Amino acid sequence: MAQESDIDHVVIAGMAVEAPGGIEEPRALWDALVASRELIGSFPRDRGWDVDDLLSVHRHEGWSRVGDAGGFLTTAAEFDRAVFGLGKRDAVAADPQQRVMLRTVWRALENAGINPGDLAGEDAGVFLGASPMEYGPRGSVVHEYSGHRIIGFSTFGMSGRVSHSLGLIGPSVNVDSACASSLTAIHLAAAAVRAGECDWAVAGAVSVMGSPGAFYEFAKLNALSDDGHCRSYADNASGTLWGEGAGVVVLEPESRARRLGHRIYGRILASHHNHNGAGRPILVPRTDAQERVIRKTIATAGIDPATVGMIEGHGTATRAGDPVEIRALQNTYGEAGSPALLGSVKANTGHAQAAAGMLGLTKLLLSGLHGQIPPTLYADTPTTRVDWDRTGLRLAAELTEWKPVDGYRYGAISSFGAAGANAHAIIAMPACEENGDV
């Protein structure tokens, strides 16, 4: 068995984020989390949505009320096409998710100390999560942008657009495992770097809604928040609240990061993903499946689960999802008498769907960097659907000092997809690394 000193860990050497409320950098997100700011706004009126119809959809029998609220990116339409070498028609035909992802990757590279304009021929991988969001007219409609849409309107165009723009020649992979897309992309990217399939990689995910379809779907399922708040793990949670966002991290072997003088936000000790399997409706989450992926990740990481001080959960604020997730965490980390604090960035930003895991990972990395665990909104009324007294697991109700264990802060993060995908990762963040600010 290899000794710890012999392992060349895959590390996170750079990051970038976009979140609701005009947030375009990690520092701004951290400030919002520490201040317990809710980054929710009204529906955008510049996307051609029939907002009046959406707000009155409860007129149909069996549909729940939709509030005028969500976590929307305020700069989703902004894009400097010249920086990325896109012609005018290509830029307009490109799904906003592609445009947001291009600039987020650029910022993550700069954050890592890498010049994005000098990467042509680099054996670097691109692993990105995204979901179709119904941008633009149907492909069968003759339009002035016909011919440009084959890439611009496609999910598969995401990673290819980034690789092409930067001149990267490593693997270029798009991931769609619904709300587990972010952590799945991280998992695949880290595995590729470990296996030598590429020298380093960028991984991340994005969500920009081209239509309000997700609100209609969850209103029909009666799983949408009825008061415009995403009350993760709270007793008065009424459903999820959709949002948008983007996040990217730069992954590379630790030896490379240290040789090049890159900052190290954290080591990816382990990550895994699985599926619920058959037996229940596809939308219904399962404690046993989530527990399996968590136990496997803990085993691969080779750590005592009691050392994990922060768990960034999925926390959809649905009556079915939150209790299932908490029970899985109690059966794994809670069994070790863990003092871990549980929270979810969704309470601040809404549920950013494919990008939800990236917003959560950014929060986790920032918490490790600053040595503090920010409060989760609405944690003062934890759900009564689980027995909190049988474990040491608690909701993060206030800003709390995060003490390191043997020089590291160990954190975990979970994401689960609507079609049954589950993903989990464990990150070790150095407490003494002189990373400076972000």
Coordinates of C-alpha atoms in Angstrom, one line a residue:
M1 CA 0.0 0.0 0.0
A2 CA 1.3 3.4 -0.9
Q3 CA 2.2 5.8 1.9
E4 CA 0.5 9.2 2.1
S5 CA 3.7 10.9 1.1
D6 CA 3.9 8.8 -2.1
I7 CA 0.4 9.8 -3.3
D8 CA 0.3 12.6 -5.9
H9 CA -3.2 13.9 -5.0
V10 CA -5.4 15.7 -7.5
V11 CA -5.8 19.2 -6.1
I12 CA -8.0 22.2 -6.8
A13 CA -5.7 25.0 -7.9
G14 CA -8.1 27.6 -9.1
M15 CA -11.8 28.5 -9.0
A16 CA -14.4 30.9 -10.4
V17 CA -18.1 31.3 -9.7
E18 CA -21.2 33.2 -10.9
A19 CA -24.3 33.3 -8.7
P20 CA -27.5 35.2 -8.4
G21 CA -27.5 38.7 -7.0
G22 CA -24.8 39.9 -9.4
I23 CA -22.1 37.7 -7.9
E24 CA -19.2 37.2 -10.3
E25 CA -16.3 36.2 -8.0
P26 CA -15.7 33.9 -5.1
R27 CA -15.1 36.7 -2.6
A28 CA -18.5 38.2 -3.3
L29 CA -20.1 34.9 -2.7
W30 CA -18.3 34.5 0.6
D31 CA -19.4 37.9 1.7
A32 CA -23.0 37.1 0.9
L33 CA -22.8 33.7 2.8
V34 CA -21.2 35.3 5.9
A35 CA -23.9 38.0 5.9
S36 CA -26.7 35.5 5.5
R37 CA -27.9 37.2 2.4
E38 CA -30.7 35.6 0.3
L39 CA -29.9 36.1 -3.3
I40 CA -33.4 35.7 -4.7
G41 CA -35.1 38.0 -7.2
S42 CA -38.2 38.3 -9.3
F43 CA -38.6 36.5 -12.7
P44 CA -36.6 38.1 -15.6
R45 CA -38.8 40.1 -17.9
D46 CA -36.3 40.2 -20.8
R47 CA -36.4 36.5 -21.8
G48 CA -39.7 36.4 -23.6
W49 CA -41.4 34.4 -20.8
D50 CA -45.1 34.7 -20.2
V51 CA -44.7 35.5 -16.5
D52 CA -48.4 36.3 -16.1
D53 CA -49.4 32.8 -17.2
L54 CA -46.7 31.3 -14.9
L55 CA -47.9 33.3 -11.9
S56 CA -51.5 32.1 -12.5
V57 CA -50.8 28.5 -13.3
H58 CA -52.5 27.4 -10.0
R59 CA -55.8 28.1 -11.8
H60 CA -55.4 24.6 -13.2
E61 CA -56.6 21.8 -10.9
G62 CA -53.8 20.0 -9.1
W63 CA -51.2 22.7 -9.7
S64 CA -49.5 24.6 -6.9
R65 CA -49.0 28.4 -6.8
V66 CA -45.8 29.8 -8.3
G67 CA -44.3 32.9 -6.6
D68 CA -42.5 35.6 -8.6
A69 CA -39.1 34.5 -7.3
G70 CA -36.0 32.6 -8.3
G71 CA -32.2 32.8 -8.2
F72 CA -31.4 34.3 -11.5
L73 CA -28.1 35.5 -13.0
T74 CA -28.3 39.2 -13.7
T75 CA -25.5 39.2 -16.3
A76 CA -26.5 36.0 -18.3
A77 CA -27.0 38.0 -21.5
E78 CA -23.6 39.8 -21.3
F79 CA -20.7 38.5 -23.4
D80 CA -17.6 39.8 -25.0
R81 CA -17.4 37.6 -28.1
A82 CA -14.1 39.0 -29.3
V83 CA -12.2 37.6 -26.3
F84 CA -13.3 34.1 -27.3
G85 CA -13.0 34.5 -31.1
L86 CA -16.7 34.1 -31.8
G87 CA -18.4 35.7 -34.8
K88 CA -21.6 37.7 -34.3
R89 CA -23.9 35.0 -35.4
D90 CA -22.1 32.3 -33.5
A91 CA -22.3 34.3 -30.4
V92 CA -26.0 35.0 -30.7
A93 CA -26.7 31.4 -31.6
A94 CA -24.7 30.1 -28.6
D95 CA -26.8 29.1 -25.6
P96 CA -26.2 31.6 -22.8
Q97 CA -24.9 28.6 -20.8
Q98 CA -22.0 28.3 -23.3
R99 CA -21.3 32.0 -23.0
V100 CA -21.4 32.1 -19.2
M101 CA -19.2 29.0 -19.1
L102 CA -16.6 30.4 -21.4
R103 CA -16.0 33.4 -19.2
T104 CA -16.2 31.4 -16.0
V105 CA -13.5 29.0 -17.3
W106 CA -11.4 32.0 -18.2
R107 CA -11.7 33.4 -14.7
A108 CA -10.9 30.1 -13.0
L109 CA -7.7 29.8 -15.1
E110 CA -6.7 33.3 -14.1
N111 CA -7.4 32.5 -10.5
A112 CA -5.0 29.6 -10.8
G113 CA -2.3 31.8 -12.2
I114 CA -2.7 30.3 -15.7
N115 CA -2.7 32.6 -18.8
P116 CA -5.9 31.5 -20.7
G117 CA -4.5 33.1 -23.9
D118 CA -1.4 30.9 -24.0
L119 CA -2.8 27.3 -23.9
A120 CA -3.0 26.2 -27.5
G121 CA -1.8 22.6 -27.7
E122 CA -2.1 22.0 -23.9
D123 CA -3.0 18.4 -23.0
A124 CA -5.8 19.6 -20.7
G125 CA -9.2 18.1 -20.2
V126 CA -12.6 19.9 -20.1
F127 CA -15.4 18.2 -18.1
L128 CA -18.5 20.3 -17.9
G129 CA -22.0 19.7 -16.6
A130 CA -25.1 21.3 -18.1
S131 CA -28.7 20.5 -19.0
P132 CA -30.8 21.5 -22.0
M133 CA -32.7 24.7 -21.2
E134 CA -34.8 25.4 -24.3
Y135 CA -32.9 28.3 -25.7
G136 CA -33.9 29.8 -29.0
P137 CA -36.2 28.5 -31.8
R138 CA -36.6 24.9 -32.7
G139 CA -34.1 23.4 -35.1
S140 CA -36.7 22.8 -37.7
V141 CA -37.4 26.5 -38.0
V142 CA -35.6 28.3 -40.9
H143 CA -33.8 31.3 -39.3
E144 CA -30.9 33.6 -40.0
Y145 CA -28.9 31.6 -37.5
S146 CA -29.5 28.3 -39.2
G147 CA -26.2 26.5 -39.5
H148 CA -24.9 28.1 -36.4
R149 CA -27.3 26.3 -34.1
I150 CA -25.8 22.8 -34.4
I151 CA -23.2 23.8 -31.8
G152 CA -24.9 26.8 -30.2
F153 CA -28.1 25.1 -29.3
S154 CA -26.6 21.8 -28.2
T155 CA -25.5 20.6 -24.7
F156 CA -22.6 18.8 -26.3
G157 CA -21.3 22.1 -27.6
M158 CA -20.4 23.2 -24.1
S159 CA -17.2 21.4 -23.6
G160 CA -16.2 21.5 -27.2
R161 CA -16.7 25.3 -27.3
V162 CA -14.3 25.7 -24.3
S163 CA -11.7 23.3 -25.7
H164 CA -11.8 25.0 -29.1
S165 CA -11.7 28.5 -27.8
L166 CA -8.6 27.8 -25.6
G167 CA -6.9 25.3 -28.0
L168 CA -6.9 22.5 -25.5
I169 CA -6.4 19.0 -27.0
G170 CA -7.2 16.8 -24.0
P171 CA -10.5 15.0 -23.4
S172 CA -13.6 17.2 -23.8
V173 CA -16.7 15.8 -22.1
N174 CA -20.1 17.1 -21.4
V175 CA -22.0 15.7 -18.4
D176 CA -25.8 15.6 -17.8
S177 CA -26.8 13.7 -14.7
A178 CA -29.3 16.4 -13.8
C179 CA -28.6 18.0 -10.4
A180 CA -25.6 15.7 -9.9
S181 CA -23.9 17.0 -13.0
S182 CA -21.3 19.2 -11.1
L183 CA -19.9 16.5 -8.9
T184 CA -20.0 13.9 -11.7
A185 CA -17.9 16.3 -13.9
I186 CA -15.5 16.7 -11.0
H187 CA -15.3 13.0 -10.5
L188 CA -14.6 12.2 -14.1
A189 CA -12.1 15.0 -14.4
A190 CA -10.1 14.0 -11.3
A191 CA -10.1 10.3 -12.6
A192 CA -8.8 11.4 -16.0
V193 CA -6.0 13.4 -14.4
R194 CA -5.1 10.5 -12.0
A195 CA -5.0 8.1 -15.0
G196 CA -2.8 10.3 -17.0
E197 CA -5.4 10.9 -19.7
C198 CA -4.6 14.6 -19.5
D199 CA -1.9 16.7 -17.7
W200 CA -4.6 18.8 -16.0
A201 CA -8.2 19.7 -16.4
V202 CA -11.0 22.2 -15.9
A203 CA -14.3 21.0 -14.5
G204 CA -17.5 22.7 -13.6
A205 CA -21.1 23.2 -14.5
V206 CA -23.6 25.9 -15.5
S207 CA -27.3 26.5 -15.5
V208 CA -29.1 29.4 -17.2
M209 CA -32.8 28.9 -17.9
G210 CA -33.9 29.5 -21.5
S211 CA -37.5 28.9 -20.4
P212 CA -39.5 28.7 -17.2
G213 CA -40.2 25.0 -17.9
A214 CA -38.7 23.8 -14.6
F215 CA -41.1 26.0 -12.6
Y216 CA -44.1 24.6 -14.5
E217 CA -43.0 21.0 -14.0
F218 CA -42.5 21.3 -10.2
A219 CA -45.7 23.3 -9.8
K220 CA -47.5 20.3 -11.3
L221 CA -45.6 18.0 -8.9
N222 CA -46.4 20.3 -6.0
A223 CA -42.7 20.3 -5.1
L224 CA -42.1 24.0 -5.7
S225 CA -41.7 26.5 -2.9
D226 CA -44.9 28.4 -2.3
D227 CA -43.3 31.4 -0.7
G228 CA -40.3 32.3 -2.8
H229 CA -37.7 30.8 -0.4
C230 CA -35.6 27.7 -0.5
R231 CA -35.7 26.5 3.1
S232 CA -33.1 23.7 3.0
Y233 CA -33.6 21.2 5.9
A234 CA -36.2 23.4 7.6
D235 CA -39.4 22.2 9.1
N236 CA -41.4 24.7 7.2
A237 CA -39.9 23.9 3.8
S238 CA -42.6 23.8 1.1
G239 CA -40.5 22.9 -1.9
T240 CA -37.5 23.8 -3.9
L241 CA -36.9 27.2 -5.6
W242 CA -35.1 27.1 -9.0
G243 CA -32.0 29.2 -9.6
E244 CA -29.0 29.6 -11.9
G245 CA -25.3 29.8 -11.6
A246 CA -21.9 28.6 -12.8
G247 CA -18.7 27.4 -11.3
V248 CA -15.4 26.0 -12.5
V249 CA -12.3 24.6 -10.8
V250 CA -8.9 23.8 -12.1
L251 CA -7.6 20.3 -11.3
E252 CA -4.0 19.1 -11.5
P253 CA -1.6 16.8 -9.7
E254 CA -0.3 18.3 -6.5
S255 CA 3.3 17.9 -7.7
R256 CA 2.5 20.0 -10.8
A257 CA 0.7 22.7 -8.7
R258 CA 3.6 23.0 -6.3
R259 CA 6.2 23.0 -9.1
L260 CA 4.4 25.8 -10.9
G261 CA 3.6 27.8 -7.7
H262 CA -0.2 27.5 -8.0
R263 CA -2.3 27.9 -4.9
I264 CA -3.9 24.8 -3.5
Y265 CA -7.5 25.1 -2.2
G266 CA -7.9 21.5 -1.5
R267 CA -7.1 17.9 -2.2
I268 CA -9.8 15.7 -3.7
L269 CA -9.4 12.7 -1.5
A270 CA -12.2 10.7 -3.1
S271 CA -15.3 11.0 -5.1
H272 CA -17.9 8.5 -6.3
H273 CA -21.3 8.3 -8.1
N274 CA -24.0 5.7 -8.4
H275 CA -27.7 5.2 -9.2
N276 CA -30.7 4.4 -7.1
G277 CA -31.6 1.4 -9.3
A278 CA -35.2 0.1 -9.8
G279 CA -37.9 -0.4 -7.2
R280 CA -39.3 3.1 -6.8
P281 CA -40.5 5.9 -9.1
I282 CA -37.5 7.5 -10.8
L283 CA -38.0 10.9 -9.1
V284 CA -38.0 9.4 -5.6
P285 CA -34.7 9.7 -3.8
R286 CA -33.4 6.7 -1.8
T287 CA -31.5 6.7 1.5
D288 CA -29.9 3.3 0.8
A289 CA -28.4 4.4 -2.5
Q290 CA -27.1 7.7 -1.0
E291 CA -25.7 5.8 1.9
R292 CA -23.8 3.5 -0.4
V293 CA -22.1 6.2 -2.4
I294 CA -21.2 8.0 0.9
R295 CA -19.7 4.9 2.5
K296 CA -17.7 4.1 -0.7
T297 CA -16.3 7.7 -0.8
I298 CA -15.3 7.6 2.9
A299 CA -13.6 4.2 2.4
T300 CA -11.7 5.4 -0.7
A301 CA -10.6 8.6 1.1
G302 CA -9.2 6.4 3.9
I303 CA -10.3 8.8 6.7
D304 CA -12.2 8.6 9.9
P305 CA -15.6 10.2 9.1
A306 CA -15.5 11.9 12.5
T307 CA -12.8 14.2 11.1
V308 CA -15.2 15.7 8.6
G309 CA -16.2 19.1 10.1
M310 CA -18.5 20.4 7.3
I311 CA -21.0 18.8 5.0
E312 CA -22.3 20.8 2.2
G313 CA -25.5 18.9 1.4
H314 CA -27.9 18.9 -1.5
G315 CA -30.8 20.4 0.5
T316 CA -33.5 20.9 -2.1
A317 CA -36.0 21.9 0.6
T318 CA -38.5 19.3 -0.6
R319 CA -40.5 17.2 1.9
A320 CA -39.2 13.9 0.3
G321 CA -35.6 14.9 -0.5
D322 CA -34.3 16.5 2.7
P323 CA -35.3 13.7 5.2
V324 CA -33.9 11.0 2.9
E325 CA -30.6 12.9 2.6
I326 CA -30.3 13.6 6.3
R327 CA -30.9 9.9 7.2
A328 CA -28.1 8.8 4.8
L329 CA -25.7 11.3 6.4
Q330 CA -26.7 10.3 9.9
N331 CA -26.1 6.6 9.0
T332 CA -22.6 7.4 7.8
Y333 CA -21.0 10.5 9.3
G334 CA -23.4 10.6 12.2
E335 CA -22.6 7.0 13.2
A336 CA -19.0 8.2 14.0
G337 CA -20.3 10.7 16.5
S338 CA -19.3 13.4 14.0
P339 CA -19.7 17.0 15.1
A340 CA -20.1 17.9 11.4
L341 CA -22.2 21.0 10.6
L342 CA -24.6 20.5 7.7
G343 CA -25.8 23.2 5.4
S344 CA -26.8 24.1 1.8
V345 CA -26.0 27.1 -0.4
K346 CA -29.4 26.6 -2.0
A347 CA -31.0 28.5 0.9
N348 CA -29.1 31.6 -0.3
T349 CA -29.1 31.1 -4.1
G350 CA -32.0 28.8 -4.9
H351 CA -31.5 25.4 -6.6
A352 CA -29.0 26.0 -9.5
Q353 CA -29.8 22.6 -11.0
A354 CA -26.8 21.3 -13.0
A355 CA -24.6 24.0 -11.4
A356 CA -25.9 23.4 -7.8
G357 CA -22.9 21.2 -6.9
M358 CA -20.4 23.8 -8.1
L359 CA -22.0 26.6 -6.0
G360 CA -21.8 24.2 -3.0
L361 CA -18.2 23.2 -3.7
T362 CA -17.2 26.9 -4.0
K363 CA -18.8 27.5 -0.6
L364 CA -17.0 24.5 0.9
L365 CA -13.6 25.7 -0.5
L366 CA -14.1 29.2 0.7
S367 CA -15.1 27.9 4.2
G368 CA -11.9 25.9 4.3
L369 CA -9.9 28.9 3.2
H370 CA -11.3 31.2 5.8
G371 CA -11.6 28.6 8.6
Q372 CA -15.3 29.4 9.1
I373 CA -18.5 27.6 8.4
P374 CA -21.2 30.1 7.3
P375 CA -24.8 29.8 8.6
T376 CA -27.5 28.1 6.5
L377 CA -30.7 30.2 6.3
Y378 CA -33.7 28.9 8.1
A379 CA -31.6 26.5 10.2
D380 CA -33.3 27.7 13.3
T381 CA -36.2 25.4 12.6
P382 CA -34.7 22.0 11.5
T383 CA -37.1 19.5 10.0
T384 CA -38.9 17.2 12.5
R385 CA -39.1 14.4 9.9
V386 CA -35.7 13.0 11.2
D387 CA -34.4 12.2 14.7
W388 CA -31.6 14.8 15.3
D389 CA -31.0 13.6 18.8
R390 CA -29.5 10.2 17.8
T391 CA -26.5 11.8 16.1
G392 CA -24.1 14.7 16.5
L393 CA -25.0 16.0 13.1
R394 CA -26.4 19.6 13.3
L395 CA -27.5 22.3 11.0
A396 CA -25.1 25.3 10.7
A397 CA -27.2 27.9 12.3
E398 CA -24.5 30.6 12.9
L399 CA -21.0 31.6 11.7
T400 CA -18.8 29.0 13.3
E401 CA -15.0 28.6 13.6
W402 CA -13.8 25.5 11.7
K403 CA -10.8 24.0 13.5
P404 CA -8.4 21.9 11.5
V405 CA -7.5 18.3 12.2
D406 CA -3.7 17.6 11.7
G407 CA -3.3 20.7 9.5
Y408 CA -6.4 20.1 7.3
R409 CA -10.1 20.9 7.3
Y410 CA -12.0 17.9 5.9
G411 CA -15.3 18.6 4.2
A412 CA -17.8 16.6 2.3
I413 CA -20.3 17.5 -0.4
S414 CA -23.4 15.7 -1.9
S415 CA -25.4 16.1 -5.0
F416 CA -28.4 14.1 -6.3
G417 CA -30.1 14.1 -9.7
A418 CA -33.7 13.8 -10.6
A419 CA -33.2 10.7 -12.7
G420 CA -31.6 8.8 -9.7
A421 CA -28.0 9.8 -9.9
N422 CA -26.1 10.3 -6.6
A423 CA -22.6 11.8 -6.2
H424 CA -20.4 12.5 -3.2
A425 CA -16.9 13.9 -2.7
I426 CA -14.5 14.5 0.2
I427 CA -12.1 17.4 0.1
A428 CA -9.1 18.1 2.4
M429 CA -8.3 21.8 2.6
P430 CA -4.8 22.8 4.0
A431 CA -5.2 25.1 7.0
C432 CA -1.8 26.6 6.7
E433 CA -1.5 27.1 3.0
E434 CA -0.6 30.7 2.2
N435 CA -3.2 31.1 -0.5
G436 CA -4.1 34.7 0.1
D437 CA -7.5 36.0 -0.8
V438 CA -9.6 35.0 -3.8

